[in-house]
Amino acid sequence: MIASPARTPLDTATLMLDSLRDRSLEGVLDCFDKAEDTYVFVEGPRWTNKGGERIHQGWRDYFEAPILLLDWRWTEGPAVFESGDLATVCGVIEYQFEGAGTPRPLPMRMTWVVRRGEDRVWRIVHEHGSQPLEDPYGTGDWLVESAQA
């Protein structure tokens, strides 16, 4: 599916994650647009990375770091919203990482915005991974569940 116009927005997110798990730098890089407006919110310790070339370099550096994605699975979603040459893929993923030899399970809310380029291939122009904060406003969860009769 690398550089395939038949690749869907969901295929792009899946290829990126599978390539990360399979240690295929080529597969990961093919999923990210090289455009200057490509913008990712990294899971940490930095907040962001911007520009296709910088993001590609970030992935090259990641592959040199003592981090391994062992497995991943959707626990909610994925939901795909597509309109013209832009689409969003989002949901909740349970990652199984290993960091410096230590198991690191990591549940994340993930969102990818993908854009179909001139070559008609969907590539990521925005990635956002996050986790809910415990109680950011000091009020607990404001969603009120209705009583069922």
Short mmCIF file of C-alpha atoms in Angstrom, two decimals:
data_model
loop_
_atom_site.label_atom_id
_atom_site.label_comp_id
_atom_site.label_asym_id
_atom_site.label_seq_id
_atom_site.Cartn_x
_atom_site.Cartn_y
_atom_site.Cartn_z
CA MET A 1 0.00 0.00 0.00
CA ILE A 2 3.00 2.34 0.03
CA ALA A 3 2.29 5.33 -2.26
CA SER A 4 -0.89 3.69 -3.58
CA PRO A 5 -3.74 5.88 -4.85
CA ALA A 6 -6.04 3.00 -3.83
CA ARG A 7 -5.13 3.61 -0.18
CA THR A 8 -8.05 5.02 1.85
CA PRO A 9 -7.72 7.48 4.74
CA LEU A 10 -8.14 4.57 7.19
CA ASP A 11 -5.58 2.53 5.23
CA THR A 12 -3.11 5.40 5.69
CA ALA A 13 -3.52 5.44 9.49
CA THR A 14 -3.34 1.63 9.60
CA LEU A 15 -0.25 1.52 7.37
CA MET A 16 1.47 4.09 9.56
CA LEU A 17 0.76 2.12 12.75
CA ASP A 18 1.60 -1.26 11.22
CA SER A 19 4.82 0.17 9.75
CA LEU A 20 5.75 1.58 13.14
CA ARG A 21 5.14 -1.82 14.75
CA ASP A 22 7.01 -3.62 11.96
CA ARG A 23 9.94 -1.14 12.13
CA SER A 24 9.45 0.00 8.53
CA LEU A 25 10.69 3.57 8.42
CA GLU A 26 9.83 3.72 4.70
CA GLY A 27 6.20 2.86 5.45
CA VAL A 28 5.91 5.45 8.23
CA LEU A 29 7.49 8.21 6.13
CA ASP A 30 5.23 7.47 3.18
CA CYS A 31 2.22 8.16 5.40
CA PHE A 32 3.28 11.72 6.32
CA ASP A 33 2.99 14.60 3.88
CA LYS A 34 6.25 16.47 3.29
CA ALA A 35 4.42 19.81 2.96
CA GLU A 36 5.45 22.74 5.15
CA ASP A 37 1.95 22.95 6.66
CA THR A 38 2.10 19.41 8.06
CA TYR A 39 1.72 19.76 11.83
CA VAL A 40 1.75 17.09 14.54
CA PHE A 41 1.03 17.16 18.26
CA VAL A 42 3.48 14.62 19.64
CA GLU A 43 2.73 12.64 22.78
CA GLY A 44 5.71 14.10 24.57
CA PRO A 45 7.95 15.47 25.91
CA ARG A 46 7.74 18.10 23.13
CA TRP A 47 4.31 19.52 22.34
CA THR A 48 4.51 19.88 18.55
CA ASN A 49 6.51 19.37 15.40
CA LYS A 50 5.83 21.34 12.21
CA GLY A 51 6.93 21.00 8.60
CA GLY A 52 7.12 17.82 6.58
CA GLU A 53 10.91 17.64 6.49
CA ARG A 54 11.19 18.16 10.28
CA ILE A 55 8.50 15.54 10.91
CA HIS A 56 10.27 13.08 8.63
CA GLN A 57 13.52 13.75 10.52
CA GLY A 58 11.65 13.27 13.79
CA TRP A 59 10.60 9.81 12.64
CA ARG A 60 14.15 8.96 11.59
CA ASP A 61 15.33 9.96 15.08
CA TYR A 62 12.46 8.00 16.70
CA PHE A 63 13.65 4.83 14.94
CA GLU A 64 17.07 5.35 16.57
CA ALA A 65 15.55 5.78 20.06
CA PRO A 66 15.05 2.85 22.49
CA ILE A 67 11.29 2.81 21.80
CA LEU A 68 9.42 -0.11 20.24
CA LEU A 69 5.76 -0.40 19.35
CA LEU A 70 4.98 -4.06 20.01
CA ASP A 71 1.29 -3.96 19.12
CA TRP A 72 -1.74 -1.72 18.79
CA ARG A 73 -5.53 -2.12 18.55
CA TRP A 74 -8.60 0.08 18.29
CA THR A 75 -10.65 0.06 21.50
CA GLU A 76 -13.11 2.68 20.22
CA GLY A 77 -13.65 3.49 16.56
CA PRO A 78 -12.20 4.11 14.14
CA ALA A 79 -14.47 6.84 12.84
CA VAL A 80 -13.70 8.21 9.39
CA PHE A 81 -15.03 11.51 8.05
CA GLU A 82 -14.19 12.26 4.43
CA SER A 83 -14.94 15.26 2.23
CA GLY A 84 -13.19 15.87 -1.07
CA ASP A 85 -9.42 15.69 -0.60
CA LEU A 86 -9.50 15.93 3.22
CA ALA A 87 -10.45 13.28 5.74
CA THR A 88 -10.22 12.61 9.46
CA VAL A 89 -9.56 9.25 11.10
CA CYS A 90 -10.07 9.12 14.86
CA GLY A 91 -10.66 6.78 17.77
CA VAL A 92 -9.05 5.31 20.85
CA ILE A 93 -6.07 2.99 20.55
CA GLU A 94 -4.43 0.73 23.12
CA TYR A 95 -0.71 0.73 22.34
CA GLN A 96 1.78 -1.75 23.73
CA PHE A 97 5.14 0.00 23.73
CA GLU A 98 8.49 -0.94 25.14
CA GLY A 99 10.64 1.97 26.27
CA ALA A 100 14.28 1.29 27.15
CA GLY A 101 13.38 -2.37 27.72
CA THR A 102 10.38 -1.69 29.98
CA PRO A 103 6.79 -2.51 28.94
CA ARG A 104 4.78 0.71 28.49
CA PRO A 105 1.06 0.18 27.75
CA LEU A 106 -0.34 3.46 26.50
CA PRO A 107 -4.03 4.16 25.77
CA MET A 108 -4.40 7.20 23.50
CA ARG A 109 -7.12 9.19 21.81
CA MET A 110 -5.83 9.54 18.25
CA THR A 111 -6.81 11.84 15.40
CA TRP A 112 -5.27 11.97 11.96
CA VAL A 113 -6.16 14.53 9.31
CA VAL A 114 -5.17 13.19 5.91
CA ARG A 115 -5.01 15.00 2.60
CA ARG A 116 -5.03 13.50 -0.88
CA GLY A 117 -2.09 14.97 -2.79
CA GLU A 118 -1.45 15.53 -6.49
CA ASP A 119 -0.37 11.88 -6.73
CA ARG A 120 -3.86 10.98 -5.35
CA VAL A 121 -2.30 9.30 -2.29
CA TRP A 122 -3.74 10.07 1.15
CA ARG A 123 -1.05 11.28 3.56
CA ILE A 124 -1.15 12.60 7.12
CA VAL A 125 -1.03 16.40 7.47
CA HIS A 126 -2.00 16.46 11.15
CA GLU A 127 -1.63 13.90 13.92
CA HIS A 128 -2.85 14.37 17.48
CA GLY A 129 -2.50 11.87 20.30
CA SER A 130 -3.77 12.68 23.78
CA GLN A 131 -5.09 11.34 27.06
CA PRO A 132 -7.77 12.90 29.26
CA LEU A 133 -6.54 14.88 32.24
CA GLU A 134 -7.71 13.53 35.59
CA ASP A 135 -9.78 16.58 36.59
CA PRO A 136 -8.64 19.71 34.72
CA TYR A 137 -11.32 22.03 36.14
CA GLY A 138 -11.64 20.54 39.63
CA THR A 139 -15.31 19.71 39.05
CA GLY A 140 -15.22 16.06 37.99
CA ASP A 141 -17.01 14.91 34.84
CA TRP A 142 -19.71 17.36 33.76
CA LEU A 143 -21.60 14.81 31.61
CA VAL A 144 -24.84 14.06 33.45
CA GLU A 145 -26.11 10.56 32.79
CA SER A 146 -29.90 10.43 32.57
CA ALA A 147 -31.76 8.03 34.82
CA GLN A 148 -33.24 5.10 32.92
CA ALA A 149 -36.85 4.22 33.85
#
